[in-house]
Amino acid sequence: MQQLQQYQYNDSMVFVDLAAFAAMLMAMLIIAIIFAIIGYILSAIIYSNTAKANGFHEIAFMSWIPFINVYMMFAFGAKKSTMEAVKSEALKYTLIFFGLIIISFIPFIGFLSSIALIILMVYFYYRLFFRWTGEQGKSVLFVVLTYITCGIFFFVYGFMKMKKTFVAL
């Protein structure tokens, strides 16, 4: 008769595996934080220079404030021509954006809120690319390329266009 193998659950190798998993998880977290900081800095540079090149001097500083810099994206995507109307529309969409983020933590409704948030951001990326290019087809292509490349296309194209004035309203 075969003898059953005895396992000791207080074996030290279990803790080595757990420590290796924790170290790997921590390394991935640190790498993600580094990429997030780099992305934040690059987008702030693009937003700030784009704002200065297109007459948004009084709100260009918002490009450097974390979480509030999304206001710049909505200001660039505004269809209004006066600065007060642009500020009003950007504030409206910024509040909608943060409201959708808060609602996204509620089960089931949060899923719908996340979809609405993605649609909102895709639209405003489209508006920004449209204002840079003046062509609808290119703008749609550039939004798709931005999402396929996880934002790298936005950074590359943004650095090319950030010091130029908008082509379209």
mmCIF file with all atom_site columns, C-alpha atoms in Angstrom:
data_model
loop_
_atom_site.group_PDB
_atom_site.id
_atom_site.type_symbol
_atom_site.label_atom_id
_atom_site.label_alt_id
_atom_site.label_comp_id
_atom_site.label_asym_id
_atom_site.label_entity_id
_atom_site.label_seq_id
_atom_site.pdbx_PDB_ins_code
_atom_site.Cartn_x
_atom_site.Cartn_y
_atom_site.Cartn_z
_atom_site.occupancy
_atom_site.B_iso_or_equiv
_atom_site.pdbx_formal_charge
_atom_site.auth_seq_id
_atom_site.auth_comp_id
_atom_site.auth_asym_id
_atom_site.auth_atom_id
_atom_site.pdbx_PDB_model_num
ATOM 1   C CA . MET A 1 1   ? 0.000   0.000  0.000   1.00 0.00 ? 1   MET A CA 1
ATOM 2   C CA . GLN A 1 2   ? 1.293   3.412  -0.923  1.00 0.00 ? 2   GLN A CA 1
ATOM 3   C CA . GLN A 1 3   ? 2.078   5.661  1.872   1.00 0.00 ? 3   GLN A CA 1
ATOM 4   C CA . LEU A 1 4   ? 0.591   9.162  1.640   1.00 0.00 ? 4   LEU A CA 1
ATOM 5   C CA . GLN A 1 5   ? 3.113   11.926 1.456   1.00 0.00 ? 5   GLN A CA 1
ATOM 6   C CA . GLN A 1 6   ? 3.041   14.210 4.427   1.00 0.00 ? 6   GLN A CA 1
ATOM 7   C CA . TYR A 1 7   ? 2.957   17.927 3.730   1.00 0.00 ? 7   TYR A CA 1
ATOM 8   C CA . GLN A 1 8   ? 4.086   20.519 6.168   1.00 0.00 ? 8   GLN A CA 1
ATOM 9   C CA . TYR A 1 9   ? 2.184   23.709 5.670   1.00 0.00 ? 9   TYR A CA 1
ATOM 10  C CA . ASN A 1 10  ? 4.565   25.738 7.727   1.00 0.00 ? 10  ASN A CA 1
ATOM 11  C CA . ASP A 1 11  ? 7.332   25.084 5.225   1.00 0.00 ? 11  ASP A CA 1
ATOM 12  C CA . SER A 1 12  ? 9.522   28.146 4.615   1.00 0.00 ? 12  SER A CA 1
ATOM 13  C CA . MET A 1 13  ? 9.344   27.721 0.816   1.00 0.00 ? 13  MET A CA 1
ATOM 14  C CA . VAL A 1 14  ? 5.732   28.895 0.889   1.00 0.00 ? 14  VAL A CA 1
ATOM 15  C CA . PHE A 1 15  ? 6.911   32.234 2.219   1.00 0.00 ? 15  PHE A CA 1
ATOM 16  C CA . VAL A 1 16  ? 9.609   32.471 -0.456  1.00 0.00 ? 16  VAL A CA 1
ATOM 17  C CA . ASP A 1 17  ? 6.959   32.059 -3.155  1.00 0.00 ? 17  ASP A CA 1
ATOM 18  C CA . LEU A 1 18  ? 4.763   34.638 -1.464  1.00 0.00 ? 18  LEU A CA 1
ATOM 19  C CA . ALA A 1 19  ? 7.684   37.064 -1.163  1.00 0.00 ? 19  ALA A CA 1
ATOM 20  C CA . ALA A 1 20  ? 8.572   36.587 -4.839  1.00 0.00 ? 20  ALA A CA 1
ATOM 21  C CA . PHE A 1 21  ? 4.969   37.265 -5.844  1.00 0.00 ? 21  PHE A CA 1
ATOM 22  C CA . ALA A 1 22  ? 4.840   40.376 -3.640  1.00 0.00 ? 22  ALA A CA 1
ATOM 23  C CA . ALA A 1 23  ? 8.133   41.640 -5.089  1.00 0.00 ? 23  ALA A CA 1
ATOM 24  C CA . MET A 1 24  ? 6.897   41.100 -8.641  1.00 0.00 ? 24  MET A CA 1
ATOM 25  C CA . LEU A 1 25  ? 3.626   42.877 -7.845  1.00 0.00 ? 25  LEU A CA 1
ATOM 26  C CA . MET A 1 26  ? 5.506   45.780 -6.262  1.00 0.00 ? 26  MET A CA 1
ATOM 27  C CA . ALA A 1 27  ? 7.829   46.066 -9.285  1.00 0.00 ? 27  ALA A CA 1
ATOM 28  C CA . MET A 1 28  ? 4.836   46.175 -11.637 1.00 0.00 ? 28  MET A CA 1
ATOM 29  C CA . LEU A 1 29  ? 3.211   48.852 -9.457  1.00 0.00 ? 29  LEU A CA 1
ATOM 30  C CA . ILE A 1 30  ? 6.368   50.977 -9.467  1.00 0.00 ? 30  ILE A CA 1
ATOM 31  C CA . ILE A 1 31  ? 6.695   50.663 -13.252 1.00 0.00 ? 31  ILE A CA 1
ATOM 32  C CA . ALA A 1 32  ? 3.026   51.641 -13.685 1.00 0.00 ? 32  ALA A CA 1
ATOM 33  C CA . ILE A 1 33  ? 3.498   54.683 -11.436 1.00 0.00 ? 33  ILE A CA 1
ATOM 34  C CA . ILE A 1 34  ? 6.594   55.742 -13.394 1.00 0.00 ? 34  ILE A CA 1
ATOM 35  C CA . PHE A 1 35  ? 4.695   55.459 -16.703 1.00 0.00 ? 35  PHE A CA 1
ATOM 36  C CA . ALA A 1 36  ? 1.767   57.416 -15.223 1.00 0.00 ? 36  ALA A CA 1
ATOM 37  C CA . ILE A 1 37  ? 4.066   60.230 -14.075 1.00 0.00 ? 37  ILE A CA 1
ATOM 38  C CA . ILE A 1 38  ? 5.792   60.360 -17.472 1.00 0.00 ? 38  ILE A CA 1
ATOM 39  C CA . GLY A 1 39  ? 2.401   60.443 -19.230 1.00 0.00 ? 39  GLY A CA 1
ATOM 40  C CA . TYR A 1 40  ? 1.180   63.200 -16.914 1.00 0.00 ? 40  TYR A CA 1
ATOM 41  C CA . ILE A 1 41  ? 4.264   65.350 -17.544 1.00 0.00 ? 41  ILE A CA 1
ATOM 42  C CA . LEU A 1 42  ? 4.125   64.851 -21.325 1.00 0.00 ? 42  LEU A CA 1
ATOM 43  C CA . SER A 1 43  ? 0.407   65.684 -21.499 1.00 0.00 ? 43  SER A CA 1
ATOM 44  C CA . ALA A 1 44  ? 0.928   68.748 -19.277 1.00 0.00 ? 44  ALA A CA 1
ATOM 45  C CA . ILE A 1 45  ? 3.656   70.008 -21.624 1.00 0.00 ? 45  ILE A CA 1
ATOM 46  C CA . ILE A 1 46  ? 1.405   69.445 -24.650 1.00 0.00 ? 46  ILE A CA 1
ATOM 47  C CA . TYR A 1 47  ? -1.642  71.095 -23.024 1.00 0.00 ? 47  TYR A CA 1
ATOM 48  C CA . SER A 1 48  ? 0.353   74.065 -21.720 1.00 0.00 ? 48  SER A CA 1
ATOM 49  C CA . ASN A 1 49  ? 2.073   74.836 -25.020 1.00 0.00 ? 49  ASN A CA 1
ATOM 50  C CA . THR A 1 50  ? -1.130  74.287 -26.999 1.00 0.00 ? 50  THR A CA 1
ATOM 51  C CA . ALA A 1 51  ? -2.964  76.668 -24.664 1.00 0.00 ? 51  ALA A CA 1
ATOM 52  C CA . LYS A 1 52  ? -0.321  79.364 -25.063 1.00 0.00 ? 52  LYS A CA 1
ATOM 53  C CA . ALA A 1 53  ? -0.228  78.973 -28.860 1.00 0.00 ? 53  ALA A CA 1
ATOM 54  C CA . ASN A 1 54  ? -4.005  79.269 -29.187 1.00 0.00 ? 54  ASN A CA 1
ATOM 55  C CA . GLY A 1 55  ? -4.838  82.183 -26.894 1.00 0.00 ? 55  GLY A CA 1
ATOM 56  C CA . PHE A 1 56  ? -5.724  80.293 -23.716 1.00 0.00 ? 56  PHE A CA 1
ATOM 57  C CA . HIS A 1 57  ? -3.014  82.130 -21.737 1.00 0.00 ? 57  HIS A CA 1
ATOM 58  C CA . GLU A 1 58  ? -5.145  82.777 -18.653 1.00 0.00 ? 58  GLU A CA 1
ATOM 59  C CA . ILE A 1 59  ? -5.951  79.075 -18.125 1.00 0.00 ? 59  ILE A CA 1
ATOM 60  C CA . ALA A 1 60  ? -2.674  77.543 -19.369 1.00 0.00 ? 60  ALA A CA 1
ATOM 61  C CA . PHE A 1 61  ? -1.472  77.012 -15.779 1.00 0.00 ? 61  PHE A CA 1
ATOM 62  C CA . MET A 1 62  ? -4.235  74.421 -15.276 1.00 0.00 ? 62  MET A CA 1
ATOM 63  C CA . SER A 1 63  ? -2.279  72.065 -17.506 1.00 0.00 ? 63  SER A CA 1
ATOM 64  C CA . TRP A 1 64  ? 0.092   71.386 -14.618 1.00 0.00 ? 64  TRP A CA 1
ATOM 65  C CA . ILE A 1 65  ? -2.498  70.705 -11.891 1.00 0.00 ? 65  ILE A CA 1
ATOM 66  C CA . PRO A 1 66  ? -3.144  66.960 -11.498 1.00 0.00 ? 66  PRO A CA 1
ATOM 67  C CA . PHE A 1 67  ? -6.733  65.876 -12.216 1.00 0.00 ? 67  PHE A CA 1
ATOM 68  C CA . ILE A 1 68  ? -7.742  69.447 -13.088 1.00 0.00 ? 68  ILE A CA 1
ATOM 69  C CA . ASN A 1 69  ? -5.727  69.358 -16.317 1.00 0.00 ? 69  ASN A CA 1
ATOM 70  C CA . VAL A 1 70  ? -8.611  67.476 -17.928 1.00 0.00 ? 70  VAL A CA 1
ATOM 71  C CA . TYR A 1 71  ? -10.276 70.921 -17.958 1.00 0.00 ? 71  TYR A CA 1
ATOM 72  C CA . MET A 1 72  ? -7.784  71.899 -20.655 1.00 0.00 ? 72  MET A CA 1
ATOM 73  C CA . MET A 1 73  ? -8.840  68.982 -22.847 1.00 0.00 ? 73  MET A CA 1
ATOM 74  C CA . PHE A 1 74  ? -12.455 70.119 -22.594 1.00 0.00 ? 74  PHE A CA 1
ATOM 75  C CA . ALA A 1 75  ? -11.461 73.752 -23.253 1.00 0.00 ? 75  ALA A CA 1
ATOM 76  C CA . PHE A 1 76  ? -9.602  72.716 -26.402 1.00 0.00 ? 76  PHE A CA 1
ATOM 77  C CA . GLY A 1 77  ? -12.605 70.722 -27.566 1.00 0.00 ? 77  GLY A CA 1
ATOM 78  C CA . ALA A 1 78  ? -15.126 73.505 -26.971 1.00 0.00 ? 78  ALA A CA 1
ATOM 79  C CA . LYS A 1 79  ? -17.039 74.710 -30.010 1.00 0.00 ? 79  LYS A CA 1
ATOM 80  C CA . LYS A 1 80  ? -17.458 78.246 -28.640 1.00 0.00 ? 80  LYS A CA 1
ATOM 81  C CA . SER A 1 81  ? -15.488 81.248 -29.857 1.00 0.00 ? 81  SER A CA 1
ATOM 82  C CA . THR A 1 82  ? -15.387 83.562 -26.812 1.00 0.00 ? 82  THR A CA 1
ATOM 83  C CA . MET A 1 83  ? -13.172 82.789 -23.830 1.00 0.00 ? 83  MET A CA 1
ATOM 84  C CA . GLU A 1 84  ? -16.040 83.024 -21.330 1.00 0.00 ? 84  GLU A CA 1
ATOM 85  C CA . ALA A 1 85  ? -18.163 80.575 -23.337 1.00 0.00 ? 85  ALA A CA 1
ATOM 86  C CA . VAL A 1 86  ? -15.187 78.213 -23.674 1.00 0.00 ? 86  VAL A CA 1
ATOM 87  C CA . LYS A 1 87  ? -14.580 78.352 -19.908 1.00 0.00 ? 87  LYS A CA 1
ATOM 88  C CA . SER A 1 88  ? -18.252 77.700 -19.212 1.00 0.00 ? 88  SER A CA 1
ATOM 89  C CA . GLU A 1 89  ? -18.420 74.716 -21.554 1.00 0.00 ? 89  GLU A CA 1
ATOM 90  C CA . ALA A 1 90  ? -15.122 73.310 -20.254 1.00 0.00 ? 90  ALA A CA 1
ATOM 91  C CA . LEU A 1 91  ? -16.334 73.620 -16.652 1.00 0.00 ? 91  LEU A CA 1
ATOM 92  C CA . LYS A 1 92  ? -19.590 71.874 -17.524 1.00 0.00 ? 92  LYS A CA 1
ATOM 93  C CA . TYR A 1 93  ? -17.809 68.916 -19.106 1.00 0.00 ? 93  TYR A CA 1
ATOM 94  C CA . THR A 1 94  ? -15.208 68.783 -16.326 1.00 0.00 ? 94  THR A CA 1
ATOM 95  C CA . LEU A 1 95  ? -17.987 68.456 -13.737 1.00 0.00 ? 95  LEU A CA 1
ATOM 96  C CA . ILE A 1 96  ? -19.677 65.783 -15.869 1.00 0.00 ? 96  ILE A CA 1
ATOM 97  C CA . PHE A 1 97  ? -16.327 63.968 -16.135 1.00 0.00 ? 97  PHE A CA 1
ATOM 98  C CA . PHE A 1 98  ? -15.743 63.919 -12.378 1.00 0.00 ? 98  PHE A CA 1
ATOM 99  C CA . GLY A 1 99  ? -19.400 63.023 -11.747 1.00 0.00 ? 99  GLY A CA 1
ATOM 100 C CA . LEU A 1 100 ? -19.052 60.021 -14.053 1.00 0.00 ? 100 LEU A CA 1
ATOM 101 C CA . ILE A 1 101 ? -15.877 58.974 -12.245 1.00 0.00 ? 101 ILE A CA 1
ATOM 102 C CA . ILE A 1 102 ? -17.673 59.077 -8.885  1.00 0.00 ? 102 ILE A CA 1
ATOM 103 C CA . ILE A 1 103 ? -20.696 57.214 -10.254 1.00 0.00 ? 103 ILE A CA 1
ATOM 104 C CA . SER A 1 104 ? -18.414 54.559 -11.773 1.00 0.00 ? 104 SER A CA 1
ATOM 105 C CA . PHE A 1 105 ? -17.809 53.150 -8.272  1.00 0.00 ? 105 PHE A CA 1
ATOM 106 C CA . ILE A 1 106 ? -21.489 52.176 -7.914  1.00 0.00 ? 106 ILE A CA 1
ATOM 107 C CA . PRO A 1 107 ? -22.170 48.576 -9.017  1.00 0.00 ? 107 PRO A CA 1
ATOM 108 C CA . PHE A 1 108 ? -23.959 48.121 -12.379 1.00 0.00 ? 108 PHE A CA 1
ATOM 109 C CA . ILE A 1 109 ? -24.535 51.859 -12.825 1.00 0.00 ? 109 ILE A CA 1
ATOM 110 C CA . GLY A 1 110 ? -20.764 52.194 -12.633 1.00 0.00 ? 110 GLY A CA 1
ATOM 111 C CA . PHE A 1 111 ? -20.364 50.021 -15.716 1.00 0.00 ? 111 PHE A CA 1
ATOM 112 C CA . LEU A 1 112 ? -22.669 52.312 -17.683 1.00 0.00 ? 112 LEU A CA 1
ATOM 113 C CA . SER A 1 113 ? -20.888 55.339 -16.265 1.00 0.00 ? 113 SER A CA 1
ATOM 114 C CA . SER A 1 114 ? -17.536 53.940 -17.403 1.00 0.00 ? 114 SER A CA 1
ATOM 115 C CA . ILE A 1 115 ? -18.878 53.487 -20.923 1.00 0.00 ? 115 ILE A CA 1
ATOM 116 C CA . ALA A 1 116 ? -20.156 57.086 -20.903 1.00 0.00 ? 116 ALA A CA 1
ATOM 117 C CA . LEU A 1 117 ? -16.756 58.247 -19.647 1.00 0.00 ? 117 LEU A CA 1
ATOM 118 C CA . ILE A 1 118 ? -14.963 56.460 -22.484 1.00 0.00 ? 118 ILE A CA 1
ATOM 119 C CA . ILE A 1 119 ? -17.354 57.961 -25.040 1.00 0.00 ? 119 ILE A CA 1
ATOM 120 C CA . LEU A 1 120 ? -16.828 61.442 -23.575 1.00 0.00 ? 120 LEU A CA 1
ATOM 121 C CA . MET A 1 121 ? -13.047 61.149 -23.753 1.00 0.00 ? 121 MET A CA 1
ATOM 122 C CA . VAL A 1 122 ? -13.090 59.685 -27.270 1.00 0.00 ? 122 VAL A CA 1
ATOM 123 C CA . TYR A 1 123 ? -15.243 62.617 -28.418 1.00 0.00 ? 123 TYR A CA 1
ATOM 124 C CA . PHE A 1 124 ? -12.954 65.231 -26.898 1.00 0.00 ? 124 PHE A CA 1
ATOM 125 C CA . TYR A 1 125 ? -9.845  63.545 -28.281 1.00 0.00 ? 125 TYR A CA 1
ATOM 126 C CA . TYR A 1 126 ? -11.631 63.688 -31.638 1.00 0.00 ? 126 TYR A CA 1
ATOM 127 C CA . ARG A 1 127 ? -12.366 67.407 -31.128 1.00 0.00 ? 127 ARG A CA 1
ATOM 128 C CA . LEU A 1 128 ? -8.740  68.139 -30.237 1.00 0.00 ? 128 LEU A CA 1
ATOM 129 C CA . PHE A 1 129 ? -7.405  66.248 -33.252 1.00 0.00 ? 129 PHE A CA 1
ATOM 130 C CA . PHE A 1 130 ? -10.031 67.957 -35.444 1.00 0.00 ? 130 PHE A CA 1
ATOM 131 C CA . ARG A 1 131 ? -8.889  71.370 -34.255 1.00 0.00 ? 131 ARG A CA 1
ATOM 132 C CA . TRP A 1 132 ? -5.272  70.430 -34.959 1.00 0.00 ? 132 TRP A CA 1
ATOM 133 C CA . THR A 1 133 ? -5.923  68.923 -38.428 1.00 0.00 ? 133 THR A CA 1
ATOM 134 C CA . GLY A 1 134 ? -9.181  70.434 -39.688 1.00 0.00 ? 134 GLY A CA 1
ATOM 135 C CA . GLU A 1 135 ? -10.196 67.105 -41.239 1.00 0.00 ? 135 GLU A CA 1
ATOM 136 C CA . GLN A 1 136 ? -12.771 64.665 -39.857 1.00 0.00 ? 136 GLN A CA 1
ATOM 137 C CA . GLY A 1 137 ? -11.250 61.555 -41.419 1.00 0.00 ? 137 GLY A CA 1
ATOM 138 C CA . LYS A 1 138 ? -7.796  62.233 -40.032 1.00 0.00 ? 138 LYS A CA 1
ATOM 139 C CA . SER A 1 139 ? -9.264  63.041 -36.633 1.00 0.00 ? 139 SER A CA 1
ATOM 140 C CA . VAL A 1 140 ? -11.087 59.709 -36.418 1.00 0.00 ? 140 VAL A CA 1
ATOM 141 C CA . LEU A 1 141 ? -7.960  57.874 -37.574 1.00 0.00 ? 141 LEU A CA 1
ATOM 142 C CA . PHE A 1 142 ? -5.830  59.695 -35.009 1.00 0.00 ? 142 PHE A CA 1
ATOM 143 C CA . VAL A 1 143 ? -8.236  58.824 -32.170 1.00 0.00 ? 143 VAL A CA 1
ATOM 144 C CA . VAL A 1 144 ? -8.141  55.159 -33.191 1.00 0.00 ? 144 VAL A CA 1
ATOM 145 C CA . LEU A 1 145 ? -4.337  55.275 -33.388 1.00 0.00 ? 145 LEU A CA 1
ATOM 146 C CA . THR A 1 146 ? -4.198  56.918 -29.962 1.00 0.00 ? 146 THR A CA 1
ATOM 147 C CA . TYR A 1 147 ? -6.187  54.106 -28.370 1.00 0.00 ? 147 TYR A CA 1
ATOM 148 C CA . ILE A 1 148 ? -4.370  51.348 -30.271 1.00 0.00 ? 148 ILE A CA 1
ATOM 149 C CA . THR A 1 149 ? -0.964  52.685 -29.200 1.00 0.00 ? 149 THR A CA 1
ATOM 150 C CA . CYS A 1 150 ? -2.117  53.354 -25.610 1.00 0.00 ? 150 CYS A CA 1
ATOM 151 C CA . GLY A 1 151 ? -1.636  57.104 -25.974 1.00 0.00 ? 151 GLY A CA 1
ATOM 152 C CA . ILE A 1 152 ? 1.797   57.106 -27.585 1.00 0.00 ? 152 ILE A CA 1
ATOM 153 C CA . PHE A 1 153 ? 0.401   58.525 -30.836 1.00 0.00 ? 153 PHE A CA 1
ATOM 154 C CA . PHE A 1 154 ? -1.213  61.405 -28.896 1.00 0.00 ? 154 PHE A CA 1
ATOM 155 C CA . PHE A 1 155 ? 2.119   62.306 -27.331 1.00 0.00 ? 155 PHE A CA 1
ATOM 156 C CA . VAL A 1 156 ? 4.024   62.150 -30.627 1.00 0.00 ? 156 VAL A CA 1
ATOM 157 C CA . TYR A 1 157 ? 1.420   64.120 -32.587 1.00 0.00 ? 157 TYR A CA 1
ATOM 158 C CA . GLY A 1 158 ? 0.865   66.496 -29.679 1.00 0.00 ? 158 GLY A CA 1
ATOM 159 C CA . PHE A 1 159 ? 4.557   67.375 -29.566 1.00 0.00 ? 159 PHE A CA 1
ATOM 160 C CA . MET A 1 160 ? 4.462   68.043 -33.311 1.00 0.00 ? 160 MET A CA 1
ATOM 161 C CA . LYS A 1 161 ? 1.392   70.334 -33.099 1.00 0.00 ? 161 LYS A CA 1
ATOM 162 C CA . MET A 1 162 ? 1.625   71.932 -29.644 1.00 0.00 ? 162 MET A CA 1
ATOM 163 C CA . LYS A 1 163 ? 3.215   75.198 -30.786 1.00 0.00 ? 163 LYS A CA 1
ATOM 164 C CA . LYS A 1 164 ? 0.926   75.661 -33.797 1.00 0.00 ? 164 LYS A CA 1
ATOM 165 C CA . THR A 1 165 ? -2.441  77.389 -33.822 1.00 0.00 ? 165 THR A CA 1
ATOM 166 C CA . PHE A 1 166 ? -5.628  75.416 -34.312 1.00 0.00 ? 166 PHE A CA 1
ATOM 167 C CA . VAL A 1 167 ? -6.737  74.957 -37.910 1.00 0.00 ? 167 VAL A CA 1
ATOM 168 C CA . ALA A 1 168 ? -10.475 74.571 -37.205 1.00 0.00 ? 168 ALA A CA 1
ATOM 169 C CA . LEU A 1 169 ? -13.002 75.739 -34.620 1.00 0.00 ? 169 LEU A CA 1
#
